[in-house]
């Protein structure tokens, strides 16, 4: 009897454990749709409240239903929320807001602004809006993504931030005046994140505009910080940008430091600077050694390594997501689950949490609708598909819905103990918190594209691909399309020149295994004198005639196949144009292009792994503008407008190789722009052997 009781008790505890960690809970597509719609409703309620009661001021005050300027008086919430509209598929509102921002934003003003906040929110928001314009159905101008009104606005703002970096160390002041530069008497003391959080936005600007000053400026600041780390590999919280002396020696991964580490990883992903990842890995070793206790991260003295603050800060909740980007999934999950336990304790994350006492720190018990925890959940769910993470996301969604909603928006939680509210809704609630929540429940969102489809466009440098996945979020959750940056980058131009030089030396017949002797035999056979009597030719038999006939036939077949293959390499015939529906969040290619297995084969019967892996590649014909590189004379663009998206079959654009110049033949070899150049050789090899 006692044995049965023991089994019963153990079974009950196991069942409770499974229910608690979500092992027994399954989420269907209908469940995900349900939660996704709830996130949209939450976003829309707050967004409409801002437009109705606060615009054109920076932020909504959700308790009094009015607005206030906070970071610079430039309609900050509208800029911050722009790309969230695109992510959620509200393309018509995206188009309206884009036009509004283009015509109303004015940065020639005598106001002091935070260099850090203006960069991540305004420059980042405008860049992301620019890069998502085509996706959202905006009529982009000739030269996009290397030019455009939002890009020009972003570059103008960044240019106004540059005077802050005019220091002996290259590290910026924290404040700048948009008209006159660094204000007189401005303190040289800046937080570490305020120095090291520019490479994503400034690097993107340099890639898109061709102006290296932005990338160089951001890299100089990062390298200066790296040189000033302590002997044990840690950095402090605040630094004097004129002298390089640390003024706050507490080292951690939270407030004042956080996005510095984040941008080392993301900068290494976006740009050809492997040193950034090396920096991060070195920091990670020191952080693990001196800051990590079990699965918590605390604060320590940057030179001694002794724990100075046994505190968790809500801003630190980004760390598991960052670890997941570097492949440390197990460590990230353990730390995230610790943070979730705090959320369950209070319903929110307090700004500061005393780890030994397991309580919110007095005077720092608020929750200003921060996104960091849900950001990490989004990254880890993408990496693992663990349904337990959906449980965490649902907890976050329900808490925000139930405790922060007001008649005109969502409000900051002043105290997580009693859920008392404060009269503020920061712009990052619409830029980050709602976006990350939505992306958790929308597993098919274009942001999650893993390279299976994209859009081929014409740029001043020729064809390239955008919207093929690989988006990198800045620290304000503004997605940057890495492929679009590459379209306009100097690296791409250099690589194209190198590959053109390689291709100019290629002998297709040699690659096919056809020697010159066999080629000459075929040539002579095809170019016999017109007055030669065919009947007489047939009678001219001699020793070895049958063998020569066999060789001639084989050579003619191979040469013909080579010509046919070369034709295919430069052939792309568009299907019926499909105009992009700006009110439809679904990519037109989702339904318009059949799967590769169902696609009709080309006339030559050729097939390719490129077609199979990229079944919904799209092409946007080049605009009729003199500044753009025109397509080859033998490849007329489809007669459609520049923002029309046309699904194509990569291998059916037939153009005779004999009508092209040598340069056009070289350009024609680039038939699979979704792949890096080294992969195209294998595709070409497959084409050569396909029947």
XYZ file of C-alpha atoms in Angstrom:
691
model
C 0.000 0.000 0.000
C 2.812 2.378 0.879
C 4.423 1.653 -2.480
C 1.245 2.678 -4.327
C 1.044 5.896 -2.297
C 4.629 6.711 -3.182
C 3.988 6.070 -6.864
C 0.897 8.269 -6.718
C 2.731 11.157 -5.041
C 5.622 10.965 -7.506
C 3.190 10.888 -10.426
C 1.349 13.965 -9.160
C 4.579 15.905 -8.713
C 5.773 14.863 -12.158
C 2.472 15.973 -13.694
C 2.698 19.349 -11.941
C 6.293 19.734 -13.119
C 5.367 18.939 -16.710
C 2.478 21.372 -16.666
C 4.660 24.025 -15.070
C 7.410 23.869 -17.684
C 5.012 23.411 -20.557
C 6.172 19.960 -21.637
C 2.606 18.735 -22.027
C 1.268 21.819 -23.746
C 1.031 21.910 -27.496
C 0.399 25.018 -29.566
C -1.547 24.629 -32.791
C -1.497 27.023 -35.739
C -4.855 28.337 -34.542
C -3.345 29.048 -31.119
C -0.484 30.981 -32.677
C -2.905 32.946 -34.840
C -5.009 33.748 -31.779
C -2.062 35.152 -29.826
C -0.734 36.943 -32.888
C -4.048 38.738 -33.307
C -4.001 39.746 -29.659
C -0.572 41.310 -30.135
C -1.850 43.223 -33.170
C -4.798 44.511 -31.157
C -2.474 45.620 -28.374
C -0.187 47.411 -30.826
C -3.086 49.014 -32.673
C -4.678 50.296 -29.463
C -1.453 51.998 -28.359
C -0.604 53.216 -31.859
C -4.034 54.746 -32.434
C -3.847 56.382 -29.032
C -0.532 58.001 -29.926
C -1.874 59.288 -33.249
C -5.064 60.627 -31.687
C -3.730 62.190 -28.502
C 0.033 62.734 -28.836
C 1.204 63.177 -32.433
C 3.351 65.098 -33.451
C 4.990 65.022 -30.006
C 7.468 62.281 -29.153
C 5.435 60.104 -26.798
C 1.959 59.357 -25.535
C 1.027 59.958 -21.896
C -1.495 57.131 -21.506
C -3.096 58.143 -18.205
C -3.954 61.724 -19.175
C -4.335 60.958 -22.904
C -2.001 63.669 -24.151
C 1.573 63.829 -25.375
C 5.059 65.022 -24.474
C 8.432 65.572 -26.092
C 11.192 63.520 -24.563
C 14.177 62.726 -26.761
C 14.116 65.506 -29.336
C 10.678 66.619 -30.520
C 10.613 64.777 -33.839
C 7.542 62.520 -33.597
C 9.727 59.804 -32.124
C 7.015 57.175 -31.603
C 5.939 57.427 -35.245
C 9.517 56.844 -36.454
C 10.027 54.004 -33.991
C 6.761 52.270 -34.943
C 7.193 52.530 -38.721
C 8.863 49.179 -39.382
C 6.539 47.412 -36.924
C 3.724 48.323 -39.316
C 5.590 46.504 -42.086
C 6.374 43.481 -39.907
C 2.687 43.165 -39.010
C 1.636 43.549 -42.649
C -0.090 46.934 -42.391
C 1.416 48.168 -45.636
C -1.157 50.854 -46.388
C -0.423 52.612 -43.073
C 3.311 52.156 -43.653
C 2.970 53.968 -46.979
C 0.954 56.781 -45.404
C 3.430 57.271 -42.553
C 6.415 57.124 -44.895
C 5.002 59.958 -46.974
C 4.150 61.891 -43.816
C 7.664 61.582 -42.412
C 9.253 62.539 -45.713
C 7.307 65.795 -45.809
C 7.207 66.811 -42.142
C 10.451 65.821 -40.438
C 12.770 68.750 -39.800
C 16.133 68.185 -38.160
C 17.482 71.707 -38.700
C 16.499 72.747 -35.194
C 18.227 74.321 -32.227
C 17.667 71.462 -29.806
C 19.966 69.271 -27.735
C 19.522 65.535 -28.249
C 21.014 62.323 -26.913
C 23.558 61.019 -29.409
C 22.870 57.416 -28.348
C 19.069 57.575 -28.372
C 18.894 59.576 -31.599
C 21.095 57.042 -33.326
C 19.281 53.868 -32.275
C 15.738 55.247 -32.545
C 15.796 57.874 -35.305
C 18.699 56.843 -37.562
C 17.889 53.166 -37.015
C 14.161 53.673 -37.555
C 14.610 55.674 -40.755
C 17.131 53.181 -42.145
C 14.846 50.255 -41.470
C 11.869 52.068 -42.960
C 13.924 52.811 -46.053
C 15.029 49.193 -46.443
C 11.480 47.848 -46.000
C 9.906 50.341 -48.428
C 9.866 48.019 -51.435
C 8.509 45.156 -49.340
C 5.711 47.424 -48.102
C 4.701 48.538 -51.595
C 6.167 52.040 -51.539
C 6.960 53.532 -54.967
C 10.726 53.524 -54.565
C 12.913 55.845 -56.579
C 15.527 54.925 -59.166
C 18.628 53.669 -57.432
C 16.917 52.135 -54.403
C 18.183 50.748 -52.001
C 21.262 52.922 -52.532
C 19.122 56.061 -52.472
C 15.751 57.192 -51.185
C 14.113 59.942 -49.114
C 14.203 58.082 -45.795
C 17.850 57.177 -46.393
C 18.648 60.833 -47.008
C 16.901 61.785 -43.780
C 18.818 59.108 -41.851
C 22.117 60.297 -43.308
C 21.269 63.898 -42.451
C 20.615 63.015 -38.809
C 23.796 60.927 -38.596
C 25.783 63.795 -40.090
C 24.490 66.038 -37.313
C 25.729 63.508 -34.731
C 29.281 63.399 -36.121
C 30.556 66.483 -34.222
C 30.090 64.526 -30.983
C 32.902 62.180 -32.105
C 35.409 64.994 -32.556
C 37.493 63.991 -29.540
C 41.073 62.870 -29.095
C 39.907 59.305 -28.409
C 37.245 59.114 -31.124
C 34.648 58.352 -28.440
C 31.578 60.624 -28.576
C 30.074 63.100 -26.193
C 26.642 62.087 -24.949
C 24.760 65.150 -26.210
C 24.792 67.187 -29.395
C 22.866 70.195 -30.671
C 21.292 69.533 -34.049
C 22.248 72.999 -35.276
C 25.483 73.865 -33.498
C 27.213 70.639 -32.511
C 28.396 69.805 -28.995
C 26.864 72.264 -26.488
C 29.257 74.500 -24.563
C 30.075 73.004 -21.194
C 28.885 69.500 -22.147
C 30.272 66.828 -19.821
C 32.826 64.493 -21.411
C 31.582 61.567 -19.295
C 29.560 59.049 -21.314
C 28.286 55.565 -20.592
C 30.009 52.647 -22.296
C 26.988 51.801 -24.430
C 26.898 55.430 -25.536
C 30.349 54.915 -27.043
C 29.983 51.438 -28.532
C 26.485 51.405 -30.046
C 26.918 52.881 -33.528
C 28.404 50.252 -35.817
C 25.062 48.810 -36.996
C 23.503 52.147 -38.021
C 26.688 53.929 -39.107
C 28.002 50.864 -40.908
C 24.702 50.492 -42.772
C 24.862 54.146 -43.789
C 28.357 53.728 -45.193
C 27.331 50.626 -47.151
C 24.229 52.281 -48.594
C 25.653 55.728 -49.357
C 29.254 54.859 -50.151
C 30.473 57.353 -47.517
C 33.100 55.596 -45.358
C 33.141 58.270 -42.646
C 30.294 56.660 -40.708
C 31.783 53.164 -40.591
C 35.223 54.574 -39.793
C 33.819 56.718 -36.980
C 31.985 53.828 -35.337
C 34.960 51.492 -35.647
C 37.335 54.041 -34.125
C 35.096 54.354 -31.068
C 34.875 50.562 -30.694
C 38.619 50.125 -30.972
C 39.221 52.859 -28.400
C 36.989 51.096 -25.889
C 38.742 47.813 -26.563
C 42.144 49.364 -25.867
C 40.862 50.771 -22.557
C 39.554 47.523 -21.056
C 41.000 46.479 -17.703
C 43.851 43.968 -17.317
C 41.281 41.272 -16.480
C 39.293 42.029 -19.643
C 36.347 44.020 -18.255
C 35.004 47.500 -18.965
C 33.430 49.966 -16.581
C 30.108 51.750 -16.763
C 31.114 55.354 -17.590
C 34.195 56.858 -19.187
C 35.687 60.291 -19.872
C 35.827 60.501 -23.674
C 38.573 63.141 -23.609
C 41.027 61.403 -21.316
C 39.958 57.760 -21.636
C 39.739 57.482 -17.855
C 37.003 55.315 -16.362
C 34.743 57.231 -13.998
C 32.473 54.340 -12.946
C 34.278 51.063 -12.291
C 31.311 48.712 -11.898
C 31.332 46.163 -14.695
C 28.222 44.293 -15.823
C 26.072 43.405 -18.811
C 23.178 45.719 -17.985
C 22.407 49.441 -17.992
C 25.099 51.610 -19.497
C 27.014 48.692 -21.026
C 24.537 46.251 -22.607
C 24.336 47.287 -26.262
C 28.123 47.622 -26.528
C 28.405 43.837 -26.321
C 25.362 43.436 -28.556
C 26.899 45.534 -31.324
C 30.169 43.628 -31.281
C 28.236 40.502 -32.276
C 25.869 42.162 -34.730
C 28.619 44.256 -36.274
C 30.596 41.072 -36.921
C 27.530 39.512 -38.570
C 26.811 42.477 -40.831
C 30.267 43.676 -41.802
C 33.679 42.206 -42.686
C 35.226 42.859 -39.277
C 35.952 39.497 -37.608
C 37.885 41.389 -34.938
C 34.532 42.431 -33.451
C 33.569 38.835 -32.710
C 37.033 38.216 -31.320
C 36.486 41.156 -28.969
C 33.148 39.771 -27.849
C 34.520 36.286 -27.229
C 37.306 37.730 -25.105
C 34.793 39.780 -23.114
C 32.562 36.736 -22.731
C 35.390 34.778 -21.124
C 35.974 37.545 -18.572
C 32.231 37.972 -17.967
C 31.829 34.247 -17.348
C 34.788 34.210 -14.987
C 34.074 37.321 -12.932
C 30.353 38.153 -13.293
C 28.565 34.818 -13.634
C 27.365 33.002 -10.520
C 25.519 29.801 -11.409
C 23.157 31.068 -14.128
C 22.965 34.669 -12.880
C 25.109 37.608 -13.930
C 26.075 40.195 -11.327
C 28.215 43.342 -11.224
C 31.868 43.372 -10.239
C 34.801 45.751 -9.951
C 36.321 46.049 -13.434
C 39.920 45.757 -12.164
C 39.607 43.442 -9.170
C 36.842 41.132 -10.373
C 35.123 41.106 -6.978
C 31.305 41.228 -6.858
C 30.138 44.768 -6.131
C 26.386 44.521 -6.813
C 24.471 41.201 -6.547
C 21.774 42.744 -8.709
C 19.868 41.647 -11.804
C 18.716 44.513 -14.031
C 15.836 44.111 -16.449
C 18.027 45.453 -19.255
C 20.234 42.379 -18.823
C 17.453 40.159 -20.122
C 18.775 40.732 -23.655
C 21.815 38.553 -22.844
C 20.252 35.095 -23.483
C 19.182 36.262 -26.937
C 22.688 37.485 -27.668
C 24.159 34.192 -26.469
C 21.843 32.348 -28.840
C 23.290 34.341 -31.755
C 26.733 33.048 -30.833
C 25.538 29.440 -30.492
C 25.390 29.130 -26.686
C 21.830 27.799 -26.543
C 22.065 25.796 -23.309
C 23.545 28.642 -21.289
C 21.047 31.075 -22.767
C 18.063 28.877 -21.859
C 19.165 28.422 -18.255
C 19.599 32.146 -17.712
C 16.348 33.028 -19.454
C 14.373 30.643 -17.260
C 15.829 32.381 -14.200
C 14.562 35.691 -15.551
C 11.151 34.196 -16.266
C 10.853 33.140 -12.633
C 11.208 36.801 -11.649
C 8.469 37.672 -14.136
C 6.194 35.069 -12.585
C 6.991 36.375 -9.109
C 5.816 39.908 -9.886
C 3.998 39.735 -13.216
C 6.791 41.913 -14.664
C 10.547 42.419 -14.418
C 11.533 45.180 -11.981
C 14.300 47.469 -13.135
C 16.551 46.108 -10.348
C 16.160 42.758 -8.595
C 18.203 41.842 -5.526
C 19.286 38.255 -6.193
C 20.229 37.154 -2.627
C 17.067 38.671 -1.141
C 14.822 37.631 -4.054
C 13.035 40.980 -4.038
C 12.660 44.106 -6.138
C 15.186 46.778 -5.227
C 13.539 49.758 -3.452
C 13.103 52.798 -5.722
C 13.901 50.669 -8.771
C 10.796 48.487 -8.866
C 9.249 49.838 -12.052
C 8.661 48.178 -15.427
C 8.556 50.661 -18.343
C 7.202 48.104 -20.856
C 10.718 46.932 -21.686
C 11.336 44.404 -24.506
C 14.531 42.643 -23.441
C 12.980 39.461 -22.030
C 10.637 38.919 -24.954
C 13.532 39.705 -27.322
C 15.506 36.791 -25.885
C 12.430 34.568 -26.066
C 12.082 35.390 -29.765
C 15.704 34.541 -30.566
C 15.675 31.328 -28.564
C 12.357 30.166 -29.973
C 13.732 30.641 -33.477
C 16.755 28.588 -32.469
C 14.967 25.763 -30.632
C 11.197 25.745 -31.351
C 10.831 24.849 -27.676
C 7.118 25.258 -26.753
C 8.147 26.216 -23.230
C 9.250 29.527 -24.714
C 5.744 30.057 -26.067
C 4.527 29.709 -22.482
C 6.884 32.517 -21.496
C 5.650 34.688 -24.366
C 2.027 34.096 -23.397
C 2.830 35.071 -19.797
C 4.346 38.336 -21.001
C 1.454 39.075 -23.336
C -1.195 38.442 -20.697
C 0.557 40.538 -18.051
C 0.846 43.530 -20.376
C -2.755 43.161 -21.550
C -4.232 42.837 -18.086
C -2.201 45.335 -16.067
C -0.972 48.130 -18.344
C -3.886 48.916 -20.680
C -5.489 52.342 -20.343
C -8.288 53.980 -22.376
C -5.762 55.432 -24.827
C -2.692 53.200 -24.692
C -0.452 51.128 -22.422
C 1.316 52.600 -19.413
C 4.575 52.063 -17.567
C 4.265 49.995 -14.390
C 5.497 52.224 -11.577
C 5.747 49.418 -9.026
C 5.740 45.722 -9.892
C 4.550 44.858 -6.371
C 1.127 46.483 -6.694
C 1.047 47.197 -10.466
C 0.516 50.902 -9.933
C 0.861 52.742 -13.266
C 2.894 55.743 -14.393
C 1.902 58.281 -17.041
C 4.356 57.287 -19.789
C 4.495 54.992 -22.818
C 8.014 54.928 -24.227
C 8.373 54.624 -27.989
C 10.180 51.295 -27.672
C 6.921 49.642 -26.641
C 5.742 49.934 -30.255
C 9.212 49.537 -31.769
C 10.375 46.504 -29.795
C 8.057 44.880 -27.264
C 5.076 44.408 -29.563
C 7.271 43.547 -32.562
C 9.170 40.777 -30.786
C 5.946 39.363 -29.355
C 4.380 39.333 -32.796
C 7.395 37.604 -34.354
C 7.272 34.829 -31.757
C 3.734 33.921 -32.781
C 4.197 34.583 -36.518
C 6.579 31.794 -37.450
C 6.201 32.453 -41.199
C 6.945 36.174 -41.084
C 9.274 37.478 -43.786
C 11.742 38.471 -41.065
C 12.300 34.750 -40.420
C 13.094 34.049 -44.086
C 16.083 31.703 -44.194
C 17.028 32.452 -47.793
C 14.316 30.456 -49.553
C 13.009 33.436 -51.501
C 13.874 37.045 -52.220
C 13.572 39.841 -54.766
C 15.999 40.484 -57.600
C 16.418 44.190 -58.257
C 18.479 46.440 -60.513
C 20.841 48.848 -58.766
C 23.501 51.280 -60.004
C 25.928 48.365 -59.648
C 23.752 45.844 -61.492
C 21.499 43.049 -60.282
C 21.327 41.991 -56.653
C 18.936 40.394 -54.178
C 16.994 41.924 -51.281
C 14.438 40.584 -48.811
C 16.169 37.215 -48.666
C 16.303 36.946 -44.871
C 19.276 37.446 -42.601
C 17.803 40.580 -41.041
C 19.817 41.984 -38.163
C 17.987 44.026 -35.520
C 19.582 47.113 -34.095
C 19.192 47.568 -30.345
C 15.819 49.287 -30.916
C 14.532 46.268 -32.905
C 14.821 48.019 -36.269
C 15.595 45.256 -38.817
C 18.467 45.848 -41.241
C 18.494 43.864 -44.489
C 22.081 42.657 -44.843
C 21.556 41.757 -48.499
C 20.448 45.301 -49.318
C 23.589 46.699 -47.693
C 25.681 44.400 -49.840
C 23.873 45.609 -52.973
C 25.327 49.078 -52.505
C 28.645 48.232 -50.856
C 32.122 48.810 -52.226
C 32.873 45.178 -51.339
C 30.310 44.025 -53.862
C 31.808 46.193 -56.595
C 35.279 44.837 -55.848
C 34.071 41.230 -55.847
C 32.207 41.730 -59.118
C 35.373 43.055 -60.728
C 37.346 40.085 -59.443
C 34.800 37.553 -60.692
C 34.566 39.286 -64.058
C 38.331 38.976 -64.388
C 38.075 35.258 -63.580
C 35.214 34.650 -65.967
C 36.921 36.454 -68.820
C 39.565 33.711 -68.786
C 37.119 30.802 -68.845
C 37.167 28.485 -71.848
C 33.744 26.821 -71.928
C 34.882 24.197 -74.439
C 37.772 23.231 -72.219
C 35.418 22.947 -69.244
C 33.240 20.681 -71.382
C 36.173 18.454 -72.239
C 36.046 19.359 -75.955
C 39.511 19.669 -77.459
C 40.348 22.059 -80.270
C 40.850 19.260 -82.790
C 37.277 18.010 -82.360
C 36.012 21.581 -82.486
C 37.811 22.126 -85.783
C 36.327 18.946 -87.215
C 32.838 20.194 -86.431
C 33.658 23.668 -87.695
C 34.855 22.313 -91.050
C 31.868 20.062 -91.331
C 29.477 22.973 -90.725
C 31.238 25.347 -93.112
C 31.774 23.326 -96.281
C 31.659 25.286 -99.471
C 28.149 26.143 -100.501
C 28.741 24.804 -104.063
C 29.956 21.387 -102.838
C 27.681 18.597 -103.946
C 26.283 16.791 -100.894
C 25.922 13.596 -102.898
C 29.580 13.659 -103.818
C 30.543 14.237 -100.216
C 28.677 11.118 -99.166
C 30.616 9.112 -101.750
C 34.036 10.304 -100.473
C 34.680 7.339 -98.238
C 38.127 6.328 -97.139
C 39.821 4.258 -94.452
C 38.583 5.292 -91.026
C 35.559 7.114 -92.490
C 33.085 5.484 -90.045
C 35.241 6.356 -87.045
C 35.533 9.985 -88.167
C 31.789 10.131 -88.662
C 31.319 8.902 -85.110
C 33.758 11.480 -83.732
C 32.142 14.265 -85.731
C 28.720 13.328 -84.426
C 29.896 13.161 -80.833
C 31.689 16.489 -81.100
C 28.698 18.152 -82.726
C 26.443 16.894 -79.934
C 28.804 18.211 -77.243
C 29.297 21.592 -78.878
C 25.567 21.921 -79.388
C 25.017 21.092 -75.765
C 27.603 23.688 -74.732
C 25.831 26.328 -76.790
C 22.461 25.349 -75.339
C 23.874 25.452 -71.822
C 25.371 28.872 -72.410
C 22.006 30.042 -73.674
C 20.377 28.840 -70.475
C 22.947 30.666 -68.393
C 21.651 33.998 -69.648
C 17.976 33.178 -70.124
C 15.224 34.518 -67.876
C 11.761 35.038 -69.368
C 9.317 36.629 -66.925
C 5.877 35.232 -66.305
C 2.797 37.452 -66.334
C 3.574 40.506 -64.126
C 1.875 40.510 -60.734
C 1.504 43.948 -59.156
C 2.326 43.985 -55.473
C -0.745 44.476 -53.270
C 0.278 46.932 -50.577
C -2.605 45.922 -48.331
C -1.632 42.290 -48.331
C 1.024 41.225 -45.852
C 1.666 38.091 -47.857
C 4.450 38.117 -50.382
C 3.049 37.892 -53.923
C 5.454 35.085 -54.589
C 3.839 32.848 -51.987
C 0.995 31.892 -54.304
C 2.182 33.083 -57.694
C 5.151 30.802 -58.178
C 4.810 27.016 -58.074
C 7.114 24.917 -55.981
C 10.221 23.802 -57.759
C 8.946 20.271 -58.071
C 5.864 21.513 -59.952
C 7.581 24.089 -62.135
C 7.626 23.468 -65.836
C 11.023 22.600 -67.211
C 12.757 24.796 -69.747
C 12.972 23.920 -73.402
C 16.374 22.367 -72.900
C 15.169 20.224 -70.037
C 17.688 21.833 -67.711
C 17.123 21.831 -63.965
C 19.090 23.158 -61.013
C 19.387 23.009 -57.288
C 19.244 26.786 -57.286
C 15.736 26.677 -58.668
C 14.732 24.024 -56.184
C 16.044 25.892 -53.152
C 14.760 29.292 -54.231
C 11.345 28.607 -55.750
C 9.945 32.075 -55.176
C 12.679 34.393 -56.275
C 11.228 37.598 -57.691
C 12.567 40.232 -60.020
C 11.859 43.947 -60.097
C 12.541 45.403 -63.554
C 14.935 48.324 -63.717
C 13.423 51.821 -63.610
C 13.898 53.928 -66.716
C 16.506 56.248 -65.319
C 19.817 57.245 -66.835
C 21.614 56.803 -63.520
C 20.984 53.075 -63.460
C 22.921 50.409 -65.280
C 20.612 49.266 -68.055
C 20.097 45.567 -68.703
C 21.861 44.040 -71.657
C 20.512 44.971 -75.106
C 19.517 41.376 -75.670
C 17.591 41.217 -72.354
C 14.729 43.724 -72.500
C 13.119 44.337 -69.089
C 9.451 43.413 -68.700
C 7.247 46.438 -69.519
C 6.138 47.062 -65.936
C 6.553 49.816 -63.428
C 9.557 49.908 -61.025
C 7.643 48.667 -58.001
C 5.979 45.790 -59.805
C 7.202 42.488 -58.475
C 7.439 39.747 -61.085
C 7.857 36.079 -60.174
C 10.325 34.328 -62.453
C 11.608 30.890 -63.271
C 15.366 31.284 -63.016
C 16.108 29.077 -66.002
C 13.636 30.209 -68.692
C 14.850 33.615 -69.827
C 16.044 32.613 -73.316
C 18.481 34.867 -75.123
C 20.890 33.694 -77.783
C 24.499 33.867 -76.665
C 25.439 34.923 -80.181
C 23.629 38.251 -79.770
C 25.584 39.290 -76.679
C 28.899 41.028 -76.251
C 31.698 39.377 -74.298
C 30.878 41.503 -71.228
C 27.209 40.538 -71.498
C 28.185 36.886 -71.695
C 30.115 37.290 -68.456
C 27.198 39.083 -66.786
C 24.906 36.352 -68.014
C 26.692 33.752 -65.933
C 25.240 35.303 -62.784
C 21.936 33.492 -63.010
C 21.511 32.566 -59.350
C 21.986 35.781 -57.338
C 20.638 34.124 -54.212
C 23.930 32.231 -53.878
C 27.454 33.440 -53.180
C 29.745 33.257 -56.185
C 31.674 30.188 -55.066
C 28.427 28.182 -55.004
C 27.532 29.106 -58.559
C 30.364 27.039 -59.947
C 28.776 23.887 -58.594
C 25.485 24.943 -60.138
C 27.194 25.503 -63.481
C 28.766 22.068 -63.176
C 25.376 20.509 -62.590
C 24.016 22.294 -65.644
C 26.828 20.928 -67.800
C 26.046 17.321 -66.934
C 22.242 17.574 -66.930
C 20.538 16.085 -69.969
